[in-house]
Short mmCIF file of C-alpha atoms in Angstrom, two decimals:
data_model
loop_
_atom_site.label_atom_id
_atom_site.label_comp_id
_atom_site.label_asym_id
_atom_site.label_seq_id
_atom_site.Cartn_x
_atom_site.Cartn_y
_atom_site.Cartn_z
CA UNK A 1 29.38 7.70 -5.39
CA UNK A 2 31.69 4.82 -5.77
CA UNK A 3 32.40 3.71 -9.17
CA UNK A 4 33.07 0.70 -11.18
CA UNK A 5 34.86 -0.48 -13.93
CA UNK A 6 32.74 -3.85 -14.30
CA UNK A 7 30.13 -2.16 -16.76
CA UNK A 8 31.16 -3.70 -20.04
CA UNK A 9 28.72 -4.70 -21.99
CA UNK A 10 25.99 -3.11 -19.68
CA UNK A 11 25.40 0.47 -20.39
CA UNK A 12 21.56 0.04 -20.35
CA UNK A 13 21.07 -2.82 -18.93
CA UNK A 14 17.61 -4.68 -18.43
CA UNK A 15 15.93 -3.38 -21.79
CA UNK A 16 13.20 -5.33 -21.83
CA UNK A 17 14.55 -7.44 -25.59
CA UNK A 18 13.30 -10.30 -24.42
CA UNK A 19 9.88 -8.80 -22.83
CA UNK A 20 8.01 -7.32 -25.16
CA UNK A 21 4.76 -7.84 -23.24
CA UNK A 22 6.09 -4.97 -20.19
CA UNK A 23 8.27 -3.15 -22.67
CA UNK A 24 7.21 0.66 -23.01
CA UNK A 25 4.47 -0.06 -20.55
CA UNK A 26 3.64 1.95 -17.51
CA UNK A 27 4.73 -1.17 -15.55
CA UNK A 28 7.94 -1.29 -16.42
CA UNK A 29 8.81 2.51 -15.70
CA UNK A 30 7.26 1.84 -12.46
CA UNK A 31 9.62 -1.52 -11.98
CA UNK A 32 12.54 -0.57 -13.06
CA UNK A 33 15.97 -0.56 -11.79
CA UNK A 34 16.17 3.54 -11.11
CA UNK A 35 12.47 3.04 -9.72
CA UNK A 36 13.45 0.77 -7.61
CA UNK A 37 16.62 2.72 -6.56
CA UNK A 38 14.26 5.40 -5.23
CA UNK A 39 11.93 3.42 -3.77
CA UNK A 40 14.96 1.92 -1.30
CA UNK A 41 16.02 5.90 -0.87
CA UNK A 42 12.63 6.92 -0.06
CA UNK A 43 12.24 4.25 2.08
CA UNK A 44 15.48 5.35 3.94
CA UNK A 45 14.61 8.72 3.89
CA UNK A 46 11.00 8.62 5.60
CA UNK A 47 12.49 6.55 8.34
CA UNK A 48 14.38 9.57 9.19
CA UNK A 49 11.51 11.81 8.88
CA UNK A 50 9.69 9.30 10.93
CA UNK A 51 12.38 9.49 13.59
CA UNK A 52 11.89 13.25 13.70
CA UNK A 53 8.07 12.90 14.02
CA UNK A 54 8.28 10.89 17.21
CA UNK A 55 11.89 12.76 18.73
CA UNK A 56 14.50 10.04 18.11
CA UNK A 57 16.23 12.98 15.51
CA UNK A 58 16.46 16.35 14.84
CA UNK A 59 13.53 17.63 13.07
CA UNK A 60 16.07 19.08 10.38
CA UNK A 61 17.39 15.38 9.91
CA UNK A 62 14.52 13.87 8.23
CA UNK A 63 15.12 17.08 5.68
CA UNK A 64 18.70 16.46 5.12
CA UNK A 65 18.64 12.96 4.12
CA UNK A 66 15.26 13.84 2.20
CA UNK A 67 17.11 16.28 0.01
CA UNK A 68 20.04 13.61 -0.61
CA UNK A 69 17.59 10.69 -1.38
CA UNK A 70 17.90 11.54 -4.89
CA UNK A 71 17.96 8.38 -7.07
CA UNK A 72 19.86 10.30 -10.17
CA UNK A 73 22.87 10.77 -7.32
CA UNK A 74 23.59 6.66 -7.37
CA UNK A 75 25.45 4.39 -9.45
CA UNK A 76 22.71 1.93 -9.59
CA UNK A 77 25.36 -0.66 -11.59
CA UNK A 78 28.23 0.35 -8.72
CA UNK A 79 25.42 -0.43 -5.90
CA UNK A 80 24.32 -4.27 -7.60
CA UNK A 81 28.17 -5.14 -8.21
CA UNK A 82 28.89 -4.13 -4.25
CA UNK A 83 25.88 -5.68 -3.10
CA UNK A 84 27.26 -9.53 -3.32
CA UNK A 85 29.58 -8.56 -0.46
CA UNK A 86 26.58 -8.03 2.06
CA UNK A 87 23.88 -10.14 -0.04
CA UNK A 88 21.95 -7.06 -0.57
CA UNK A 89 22.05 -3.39 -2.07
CA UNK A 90 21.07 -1.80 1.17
CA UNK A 91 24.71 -2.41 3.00
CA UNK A 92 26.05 -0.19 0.18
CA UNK A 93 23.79 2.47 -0.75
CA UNK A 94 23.23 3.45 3.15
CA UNK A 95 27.07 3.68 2.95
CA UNK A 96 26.47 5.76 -0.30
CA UNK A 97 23.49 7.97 1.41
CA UNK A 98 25.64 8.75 4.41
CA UNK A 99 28.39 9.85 2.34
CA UNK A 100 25.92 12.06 0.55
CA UNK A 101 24.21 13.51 3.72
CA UNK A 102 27.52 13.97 5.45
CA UNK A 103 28.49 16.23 2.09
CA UNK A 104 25.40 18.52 2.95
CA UNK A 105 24.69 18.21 7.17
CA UNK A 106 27.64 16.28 8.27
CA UNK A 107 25.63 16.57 12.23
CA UNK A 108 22.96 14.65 10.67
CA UNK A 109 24.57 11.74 8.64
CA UNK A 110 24.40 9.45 11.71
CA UNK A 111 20.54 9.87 11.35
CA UNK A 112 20.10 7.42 8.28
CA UNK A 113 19.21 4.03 8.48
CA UNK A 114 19.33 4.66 12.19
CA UNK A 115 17.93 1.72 14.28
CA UNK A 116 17.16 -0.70 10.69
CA UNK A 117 17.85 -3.56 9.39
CA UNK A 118 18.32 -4.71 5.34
CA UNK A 119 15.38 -5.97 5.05
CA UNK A 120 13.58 -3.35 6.51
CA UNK A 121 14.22 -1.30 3.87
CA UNK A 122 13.83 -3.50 1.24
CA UNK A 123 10.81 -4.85 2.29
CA UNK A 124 8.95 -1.28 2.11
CA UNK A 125 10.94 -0.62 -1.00
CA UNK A 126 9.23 -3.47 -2.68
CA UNK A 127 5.81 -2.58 -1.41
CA UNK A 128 6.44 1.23 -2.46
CA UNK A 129 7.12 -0.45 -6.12
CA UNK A 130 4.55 -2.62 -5.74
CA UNK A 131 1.89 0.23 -4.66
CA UNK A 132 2.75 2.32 -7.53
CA UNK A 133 2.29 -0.56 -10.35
CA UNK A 134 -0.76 -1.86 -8.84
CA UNK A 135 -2.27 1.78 -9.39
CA UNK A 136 -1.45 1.75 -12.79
CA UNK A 137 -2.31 -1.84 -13.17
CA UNK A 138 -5.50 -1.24 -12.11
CA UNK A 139 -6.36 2.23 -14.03
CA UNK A 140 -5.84 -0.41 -16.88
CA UNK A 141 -8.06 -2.75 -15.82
CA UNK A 142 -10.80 -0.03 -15.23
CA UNK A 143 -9.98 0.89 -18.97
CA UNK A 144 -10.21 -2.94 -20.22
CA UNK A 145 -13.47 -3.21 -18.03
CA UNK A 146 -14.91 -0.25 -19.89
CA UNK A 147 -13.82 -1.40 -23.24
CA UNK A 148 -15.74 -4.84 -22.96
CA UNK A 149 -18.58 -3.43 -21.46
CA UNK A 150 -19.07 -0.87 -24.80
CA UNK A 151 -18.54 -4.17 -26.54
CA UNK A 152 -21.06 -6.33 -24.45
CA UNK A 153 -23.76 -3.78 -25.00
CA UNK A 154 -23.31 -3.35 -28.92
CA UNK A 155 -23.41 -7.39 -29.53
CA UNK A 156 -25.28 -7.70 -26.78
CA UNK A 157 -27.88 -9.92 -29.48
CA UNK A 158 -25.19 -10.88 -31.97
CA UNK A 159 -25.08 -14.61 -32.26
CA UNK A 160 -22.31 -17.16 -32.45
CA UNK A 161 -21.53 -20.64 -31.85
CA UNK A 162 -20.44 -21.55 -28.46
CA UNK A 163 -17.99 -23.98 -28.37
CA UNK A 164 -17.33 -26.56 -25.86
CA UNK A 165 -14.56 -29.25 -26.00
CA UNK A 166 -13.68 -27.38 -29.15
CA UNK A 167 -16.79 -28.21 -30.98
CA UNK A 168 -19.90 -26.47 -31.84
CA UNK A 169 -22.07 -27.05 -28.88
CA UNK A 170 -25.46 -24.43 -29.17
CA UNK A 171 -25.98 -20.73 -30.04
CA UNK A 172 -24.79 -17.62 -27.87
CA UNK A 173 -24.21 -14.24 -28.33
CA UNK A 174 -20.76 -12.42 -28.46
CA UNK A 175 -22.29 -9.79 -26.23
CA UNK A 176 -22.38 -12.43 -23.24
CA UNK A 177 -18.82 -14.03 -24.22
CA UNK A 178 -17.67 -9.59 -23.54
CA UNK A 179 -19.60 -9.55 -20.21
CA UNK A 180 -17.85 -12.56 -19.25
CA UNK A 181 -14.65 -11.34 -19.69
CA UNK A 182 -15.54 -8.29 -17.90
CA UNK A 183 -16.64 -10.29 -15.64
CA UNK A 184 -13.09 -11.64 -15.17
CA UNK A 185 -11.33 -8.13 -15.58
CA UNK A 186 -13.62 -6.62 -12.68
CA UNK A 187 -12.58 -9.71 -10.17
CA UNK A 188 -8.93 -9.16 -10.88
CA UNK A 189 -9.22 -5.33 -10.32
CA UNK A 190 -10.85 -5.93 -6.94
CA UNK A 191 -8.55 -8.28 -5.92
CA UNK A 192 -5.66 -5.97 -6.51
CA UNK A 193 -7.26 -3.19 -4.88
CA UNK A 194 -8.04 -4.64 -1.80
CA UNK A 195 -3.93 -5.57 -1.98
CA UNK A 196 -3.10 -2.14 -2.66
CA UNK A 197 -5.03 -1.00 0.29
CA UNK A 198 -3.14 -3.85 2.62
CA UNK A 199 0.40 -3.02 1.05
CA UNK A 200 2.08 -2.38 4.48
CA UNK A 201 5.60 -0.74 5.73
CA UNK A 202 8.15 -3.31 7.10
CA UNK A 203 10.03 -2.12 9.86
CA UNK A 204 11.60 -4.63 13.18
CA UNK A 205 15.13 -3.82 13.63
CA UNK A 206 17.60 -6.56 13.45
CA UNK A 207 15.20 -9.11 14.91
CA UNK A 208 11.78 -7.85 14.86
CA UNK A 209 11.42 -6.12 18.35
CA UNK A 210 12.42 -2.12 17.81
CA UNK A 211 15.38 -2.48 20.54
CA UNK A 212 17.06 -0.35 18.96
CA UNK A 213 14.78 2.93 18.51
CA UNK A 214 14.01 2.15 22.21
CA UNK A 215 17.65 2.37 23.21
CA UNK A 216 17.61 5.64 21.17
CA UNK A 217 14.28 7.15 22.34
CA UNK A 218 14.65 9.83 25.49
CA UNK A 219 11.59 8.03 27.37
CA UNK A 220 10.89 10.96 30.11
CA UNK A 221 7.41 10.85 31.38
CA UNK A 222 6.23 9.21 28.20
CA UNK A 223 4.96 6.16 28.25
CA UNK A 224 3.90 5.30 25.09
CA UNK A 225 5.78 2.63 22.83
CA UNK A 226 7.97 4.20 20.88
CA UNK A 227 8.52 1.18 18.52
CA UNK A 228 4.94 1.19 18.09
CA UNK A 229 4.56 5.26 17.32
CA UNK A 230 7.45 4.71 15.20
CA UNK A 231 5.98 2.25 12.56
CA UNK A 232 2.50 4.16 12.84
CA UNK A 233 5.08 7.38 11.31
CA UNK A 234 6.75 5.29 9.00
CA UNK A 235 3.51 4.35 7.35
CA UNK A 236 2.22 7.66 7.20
CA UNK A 237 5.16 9.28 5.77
CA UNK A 238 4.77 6.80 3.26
CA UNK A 239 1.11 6.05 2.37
CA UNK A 240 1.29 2.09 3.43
CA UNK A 241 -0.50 0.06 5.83
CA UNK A 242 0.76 -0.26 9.32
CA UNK A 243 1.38 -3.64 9.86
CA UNK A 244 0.34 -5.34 13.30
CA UNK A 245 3.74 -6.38 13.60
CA UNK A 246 6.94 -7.12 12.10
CA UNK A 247 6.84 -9.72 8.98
CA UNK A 248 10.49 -10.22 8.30
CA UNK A 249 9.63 -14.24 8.13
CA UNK A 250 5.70 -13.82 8.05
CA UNK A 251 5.11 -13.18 4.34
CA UNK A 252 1.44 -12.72 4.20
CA UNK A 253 1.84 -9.45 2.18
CA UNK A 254 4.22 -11.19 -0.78
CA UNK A 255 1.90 -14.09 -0.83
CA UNK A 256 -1.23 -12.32 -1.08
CA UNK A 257 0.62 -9.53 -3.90
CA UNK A 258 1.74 -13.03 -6.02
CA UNK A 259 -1.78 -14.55 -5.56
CA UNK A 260 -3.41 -11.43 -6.88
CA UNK A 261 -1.33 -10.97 -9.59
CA UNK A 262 -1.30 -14.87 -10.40
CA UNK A 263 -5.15 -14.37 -10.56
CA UNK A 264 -4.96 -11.36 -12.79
CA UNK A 265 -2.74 -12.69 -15.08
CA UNK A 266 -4.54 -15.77 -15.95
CA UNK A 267 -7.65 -13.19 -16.17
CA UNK A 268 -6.29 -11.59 -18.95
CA UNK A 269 -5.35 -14.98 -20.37
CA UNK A 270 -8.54 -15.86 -20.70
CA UNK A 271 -9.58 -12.88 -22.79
CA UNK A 272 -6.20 -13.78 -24.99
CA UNK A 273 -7.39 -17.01 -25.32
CA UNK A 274 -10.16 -16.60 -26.90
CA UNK A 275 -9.31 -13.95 -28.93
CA UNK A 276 -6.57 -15.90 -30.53
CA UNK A 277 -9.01 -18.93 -31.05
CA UNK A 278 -11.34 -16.51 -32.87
CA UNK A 279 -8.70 -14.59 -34.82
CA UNK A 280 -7.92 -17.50 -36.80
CA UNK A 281 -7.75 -17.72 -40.05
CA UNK A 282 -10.81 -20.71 -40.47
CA UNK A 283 -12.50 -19.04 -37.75
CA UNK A 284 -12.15 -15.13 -38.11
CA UNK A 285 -14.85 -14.20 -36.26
CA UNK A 286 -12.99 -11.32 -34.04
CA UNK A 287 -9.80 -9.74 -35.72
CA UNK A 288 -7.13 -7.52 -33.78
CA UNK A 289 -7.39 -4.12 -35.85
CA UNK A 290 -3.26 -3.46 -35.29
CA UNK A 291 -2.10 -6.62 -35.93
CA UNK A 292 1.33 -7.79 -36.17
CA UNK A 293 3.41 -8.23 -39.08
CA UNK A 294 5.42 -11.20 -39.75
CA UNK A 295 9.06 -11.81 -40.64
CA UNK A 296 8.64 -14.30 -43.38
CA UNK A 297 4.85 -13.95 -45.02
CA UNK A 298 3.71 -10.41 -45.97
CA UNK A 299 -0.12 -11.60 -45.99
CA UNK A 300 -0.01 -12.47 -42.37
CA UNK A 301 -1.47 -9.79 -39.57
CA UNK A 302 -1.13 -11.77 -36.54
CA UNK A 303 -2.90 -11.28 -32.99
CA UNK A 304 0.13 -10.09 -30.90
CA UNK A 305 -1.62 -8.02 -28.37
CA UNK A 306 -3.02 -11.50 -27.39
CA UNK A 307 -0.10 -13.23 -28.02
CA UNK A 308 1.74 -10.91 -25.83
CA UNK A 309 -0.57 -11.49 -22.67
CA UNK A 310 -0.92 -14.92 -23.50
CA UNK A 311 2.98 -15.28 -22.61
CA UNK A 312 2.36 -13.47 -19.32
CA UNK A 313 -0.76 -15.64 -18.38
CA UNK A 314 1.74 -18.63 -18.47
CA UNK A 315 4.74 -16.84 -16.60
CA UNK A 316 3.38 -15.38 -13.94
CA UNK A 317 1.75 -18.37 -11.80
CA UNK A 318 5.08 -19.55 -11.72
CA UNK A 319 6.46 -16.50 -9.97
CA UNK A 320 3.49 -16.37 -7.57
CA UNK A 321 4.64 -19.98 -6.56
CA UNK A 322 8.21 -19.23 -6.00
CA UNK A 323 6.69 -16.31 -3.98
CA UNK A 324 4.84 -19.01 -1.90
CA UNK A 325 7.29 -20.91 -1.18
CA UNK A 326 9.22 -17.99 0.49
CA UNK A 327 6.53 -18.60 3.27
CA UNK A 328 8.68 -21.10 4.89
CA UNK A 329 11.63 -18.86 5.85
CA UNK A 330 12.99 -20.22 9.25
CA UNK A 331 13.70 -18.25 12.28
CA UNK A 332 13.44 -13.77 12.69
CA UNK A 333 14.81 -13.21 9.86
CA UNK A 334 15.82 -15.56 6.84
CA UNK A 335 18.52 -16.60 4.82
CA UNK A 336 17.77 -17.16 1.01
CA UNK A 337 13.89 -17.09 1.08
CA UNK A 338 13.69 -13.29 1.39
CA UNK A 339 15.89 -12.82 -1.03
CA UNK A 340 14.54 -15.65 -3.44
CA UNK A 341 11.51 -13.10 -3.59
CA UNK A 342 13.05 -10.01 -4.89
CA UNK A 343 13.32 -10.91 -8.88
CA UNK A 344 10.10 -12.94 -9.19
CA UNK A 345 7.74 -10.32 -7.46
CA UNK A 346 9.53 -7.28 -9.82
CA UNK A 347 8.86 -9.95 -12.54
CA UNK A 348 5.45 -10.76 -11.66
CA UNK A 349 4.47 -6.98 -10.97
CA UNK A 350 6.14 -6.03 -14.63
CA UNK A 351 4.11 -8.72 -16.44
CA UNK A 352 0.53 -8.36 -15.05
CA UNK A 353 1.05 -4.66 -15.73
CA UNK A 354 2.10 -5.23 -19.21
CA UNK A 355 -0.66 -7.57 -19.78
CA UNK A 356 -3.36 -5.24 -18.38
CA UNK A 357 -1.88 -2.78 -20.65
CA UNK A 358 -2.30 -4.42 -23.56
CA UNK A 359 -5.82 -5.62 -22.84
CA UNK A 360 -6.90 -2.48 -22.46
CA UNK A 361 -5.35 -1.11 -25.90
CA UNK A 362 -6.96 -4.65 -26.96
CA UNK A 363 -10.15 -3.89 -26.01
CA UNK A 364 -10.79 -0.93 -27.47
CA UNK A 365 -9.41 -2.09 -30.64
CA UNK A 366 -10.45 -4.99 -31.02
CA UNK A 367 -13.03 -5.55 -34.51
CA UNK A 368 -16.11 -7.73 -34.06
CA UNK A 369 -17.17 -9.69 -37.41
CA UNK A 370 -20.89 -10.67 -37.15
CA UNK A 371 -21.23 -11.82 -40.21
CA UNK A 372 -18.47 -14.30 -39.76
CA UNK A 373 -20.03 -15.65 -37.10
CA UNK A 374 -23.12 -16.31 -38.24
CA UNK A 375 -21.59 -17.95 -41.00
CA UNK A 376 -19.73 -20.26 -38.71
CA UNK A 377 -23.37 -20.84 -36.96
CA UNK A 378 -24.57 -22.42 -40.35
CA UNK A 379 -21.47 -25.05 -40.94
CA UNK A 380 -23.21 -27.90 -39.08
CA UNK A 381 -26.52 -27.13 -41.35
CA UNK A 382 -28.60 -26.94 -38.15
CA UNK A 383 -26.93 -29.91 -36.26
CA UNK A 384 -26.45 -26.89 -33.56
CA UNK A 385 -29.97 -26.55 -32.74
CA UNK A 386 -30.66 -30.08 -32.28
CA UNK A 387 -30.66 -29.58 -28.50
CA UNK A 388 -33.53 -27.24 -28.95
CA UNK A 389 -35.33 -29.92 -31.36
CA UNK A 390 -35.07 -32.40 -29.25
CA UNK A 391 -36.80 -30.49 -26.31
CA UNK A 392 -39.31 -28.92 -28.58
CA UNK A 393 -40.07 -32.47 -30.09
CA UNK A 394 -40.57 -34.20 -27.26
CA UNK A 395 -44.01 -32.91 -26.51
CA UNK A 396 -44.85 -33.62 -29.78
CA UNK A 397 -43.81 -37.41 -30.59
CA UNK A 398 -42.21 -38.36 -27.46
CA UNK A 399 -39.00 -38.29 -25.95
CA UNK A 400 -37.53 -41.04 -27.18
CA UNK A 401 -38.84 -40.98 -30.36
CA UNK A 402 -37.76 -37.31 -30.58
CA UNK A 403 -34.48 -38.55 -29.51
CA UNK A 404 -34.39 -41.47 -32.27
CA UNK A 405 -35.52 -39.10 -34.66
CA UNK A 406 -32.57 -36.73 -34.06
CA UNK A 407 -29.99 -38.96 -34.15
CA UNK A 408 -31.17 -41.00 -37.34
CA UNK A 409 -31.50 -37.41 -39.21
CA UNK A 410 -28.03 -35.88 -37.50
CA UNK A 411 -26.13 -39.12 -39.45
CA UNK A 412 -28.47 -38.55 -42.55
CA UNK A 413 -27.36 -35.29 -42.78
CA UNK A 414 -23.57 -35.99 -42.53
CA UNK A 415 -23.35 -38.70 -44.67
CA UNK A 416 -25.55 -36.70 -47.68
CA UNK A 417 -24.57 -33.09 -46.37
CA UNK A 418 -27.91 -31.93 -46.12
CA UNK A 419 -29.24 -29.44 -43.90
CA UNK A 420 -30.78 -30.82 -40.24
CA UNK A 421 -34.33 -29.87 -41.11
CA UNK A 422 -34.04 -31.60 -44.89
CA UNK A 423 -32.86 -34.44 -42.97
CA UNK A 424 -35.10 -34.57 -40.12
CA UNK A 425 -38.27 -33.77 -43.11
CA UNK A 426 -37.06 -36.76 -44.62
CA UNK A 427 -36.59 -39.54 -41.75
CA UNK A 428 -40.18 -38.17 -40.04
CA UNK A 429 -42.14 -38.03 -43.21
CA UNK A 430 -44.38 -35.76 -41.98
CA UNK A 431 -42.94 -32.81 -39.28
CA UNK A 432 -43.83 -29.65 -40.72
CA UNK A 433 -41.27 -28.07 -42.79
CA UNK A 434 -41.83 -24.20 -41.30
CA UNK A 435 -42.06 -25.61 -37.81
CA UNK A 436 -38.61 -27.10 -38.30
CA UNK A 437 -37.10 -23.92 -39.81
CA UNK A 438 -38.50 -21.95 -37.23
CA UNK A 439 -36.93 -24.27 -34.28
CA UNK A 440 -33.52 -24.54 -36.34
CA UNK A 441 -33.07 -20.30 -36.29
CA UNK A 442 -30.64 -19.65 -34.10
CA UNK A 443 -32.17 -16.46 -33.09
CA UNK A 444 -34.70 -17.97 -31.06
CA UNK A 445 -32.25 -20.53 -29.31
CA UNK A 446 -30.42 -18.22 -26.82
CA UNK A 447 -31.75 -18.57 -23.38
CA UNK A 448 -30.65 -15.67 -20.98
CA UNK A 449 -27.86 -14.63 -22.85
CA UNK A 450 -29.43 -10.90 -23.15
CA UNK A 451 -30.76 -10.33 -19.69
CA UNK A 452 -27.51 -12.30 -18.28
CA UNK A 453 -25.65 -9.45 -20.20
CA UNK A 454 -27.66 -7.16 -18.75
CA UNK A 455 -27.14 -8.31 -15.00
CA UNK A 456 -23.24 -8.57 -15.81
CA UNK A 457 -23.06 -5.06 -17.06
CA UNK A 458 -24.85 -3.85 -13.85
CA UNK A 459 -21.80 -4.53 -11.72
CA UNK A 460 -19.36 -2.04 -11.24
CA UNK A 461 -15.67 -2.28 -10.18
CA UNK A 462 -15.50 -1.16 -6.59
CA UNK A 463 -14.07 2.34 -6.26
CA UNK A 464 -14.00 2.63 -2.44
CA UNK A 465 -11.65 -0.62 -1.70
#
């Protein structure tokens, strides 16, 4: 195909040095620049079989341009360069695929791209690319899910301090802090499904109203709509969703992908989040077991997996928003939003994958240090039970006395650092000392942390969306 000498500098172009959260991940092969190539040449070439399913071309036309849809026969860097003269890489590669076809079936090169427009093409391009990423997206989500529920079960009794605001607020287990993530994971992989499952072929003609496959079609005696049987084809040939109509400047499906992925993201984020609060070094209550080296301090074995989705939990809502705000695209077909969405849905797409990637690997990886944490339980000497001695006081020298009590001992015991019960023993004179001891074990002050576990690992990711 048509050549170029404007490659300097750009003989791989698009590594991925920059994005080490989608690099060597499943998300990026599925993303990529040569993925993306045959996604557009797919999309071409199932319009063509399409054509032949309902008669507007030779049954041996959809075969021809099948055979020549063959990404590895493009110059993906000629096709970008030549694209700026039509705003798009469609103008050029159906000149490209023509040429190609014409090489093999000259009587059917007038068969491709017959009766489209652009953005027909790209559009189902996209959602082809998007399809196959969500799959893999979500086979990684199933993975993290599976990870934290292991994880949930085994600590499903292992306490911790809960922190709210930053601080030590009461006891919980890590076992329900897992679930809760899981929790997360399973929304975002239901979400995504159910987009997946929506993902639909775009296909209008120059304007949205099939003219042109009309002016082709040999009506006869039928009476059916051949615009109609036409995009029922095209989505069959391709495994998409037949839309109700046309969406050149109705971009529900972009909107809904970059909400879903938005969600998922910040999903994940959460998980990082917390791991990289617990991985630190004053903290270390969770530890990444392959952790990251670093470039200046050999002791250092930093949380990168978390790090890494972290970065994509604070890219991609961005790209989701930019996706919005191709909503407003005036008229049947737009100038500039369409093509506003191209980069930051590839982008978005690339990102969640990589993140749900590495939570997965995360996951199962991840080591749990229960000793740590119960040491971290026993900094405040007890001050993180005093919500449960305050309630279990109350009955026995009244609320506010209970309450007095409490806060008289909670100062005693910073300004001396003694223990809560030595405190409290001292400012009541005469509370029982194994009483106090008993209600200042954090063992005994979880609530429903177990059987919420429990109900949280009941629920299942659902298979059949």
């Amino acid at each position: 195909m048509t050549s170029t000498d404007d490659t300097a500098g750009c003989p791989e172009w698009d590594t991925g040095l920059l994005a080490p959260v989608r690099a060597g991940s499943p998300a990026e092969a599925a993303t990529g620049d040569r993925a993306v190539l045959q996604a557009l040449l797919d999309a071409e070439a199932a319009l063509t079989r399409a054509q032949s399913a309902v008669g507007l071309a030779p049954a041996a036309a959809g075969h021809s341009v099948t055979e020549a849809a063959h990404a590895d026969r493009f110059d993906a860097r000629s096709l970008a360069l030549r694209a700026r003269g039509g705003g798009n890489p469609v103008i050029p590669l159906v000149a490209d695929l023509t040429h190609e076809v014409a090489q093999r079936a000259p009587e059917h090169a007038e068969f491709v791209h017959r009766g489209a427009t652009s953005q027909d093409i790209v559009d189902t391009a996209l959602m082809l690319v998007a399809a196959s990423t969500l799959d893999l997206t979500t086979a990684d989500l199933v993975r993290t899910g599976e990870e934290l529920a292991l994880l949930a079960d085994a600590h499903r009794d292992t306490p911790m301090p809960a922190r709210t605001l930053t601080q030590h607020a009461v006891p919980t287990t890590f076992g329900l802090k897992a679930a809760g993530w899981r929790s997360l994971v399973l929304d975002a992989h239901d979400r995504l499904a159910r987009v997946r499952l929506s993902l639909p072929v775009q296909l209008g003609g120059a304007a949205g109203t099939l003219a042109a496959f009309h002016a082709y079609a040999n009506h006869g005696d039928n009476e059916e709509d051949v615009g109609l049987a036409l995009i029922a084809a095209y989505a069959a040939e391709l495994g998409l969703a037949a839309p109700d109509m046309p969406w050149h400047t109705l971009r529900t499906p972009v909107a809904d992908l970059g909400s879903a992925l938005a969600f998922t993201a910040g999903a994940l984020g959460k998980i990082a989040a917390d791991v990289l609060v617990l991985s630190r070094t004053e903290i270390g209550e969770v530890a990444e077991s392959a952790g990251g080296d670093s470039s200046a301090m050999p002791h250092k074995s930093n949380p990168v997996r978390a790090t890494l989705i972290a970065s994509a939990a604070r890219q991609v809502p961005s790209l989701s928003a930019a996706l919005h705000g191709s909503l407003a695209a005036e008229d049947e077909r737009p100038a500039g939003a369409w093509h506003a969405e191209w980069q930051p849905l590839r982008d978005a797409l690339r990102l969640t994958g990589g993140a749900a990637h590495n939570a997965a690997e995360l996951c199962a990886d991840l080591r749990i240090l229960p000793e740590r944490m119960r040491t971290n339980l026993d900094l405040t000497g007890g001050l993180i039970l005093s919500e449960r001695l305050s309630a279990e006081l109350a009955p026995v020298i009244s609320r506010g006395a209970a309450k007095e009590l409490l806060a008289k001992a909670s100062r005693r015991a910073a300004e001396h650092g003694t223990g809560l019960v030595e405190a409290l023993q001292q400012e009541s004179g005469g509370l029982p000392e194994a009483l106090l001891r008993t209600l200042a074990d954090p063992l005994g002050y979880l609530g429903s942390a177990a059987s919420l576990t429990d109900r949280a690992l009941a629920r299942q990711p659902h298979r059949d969306l």
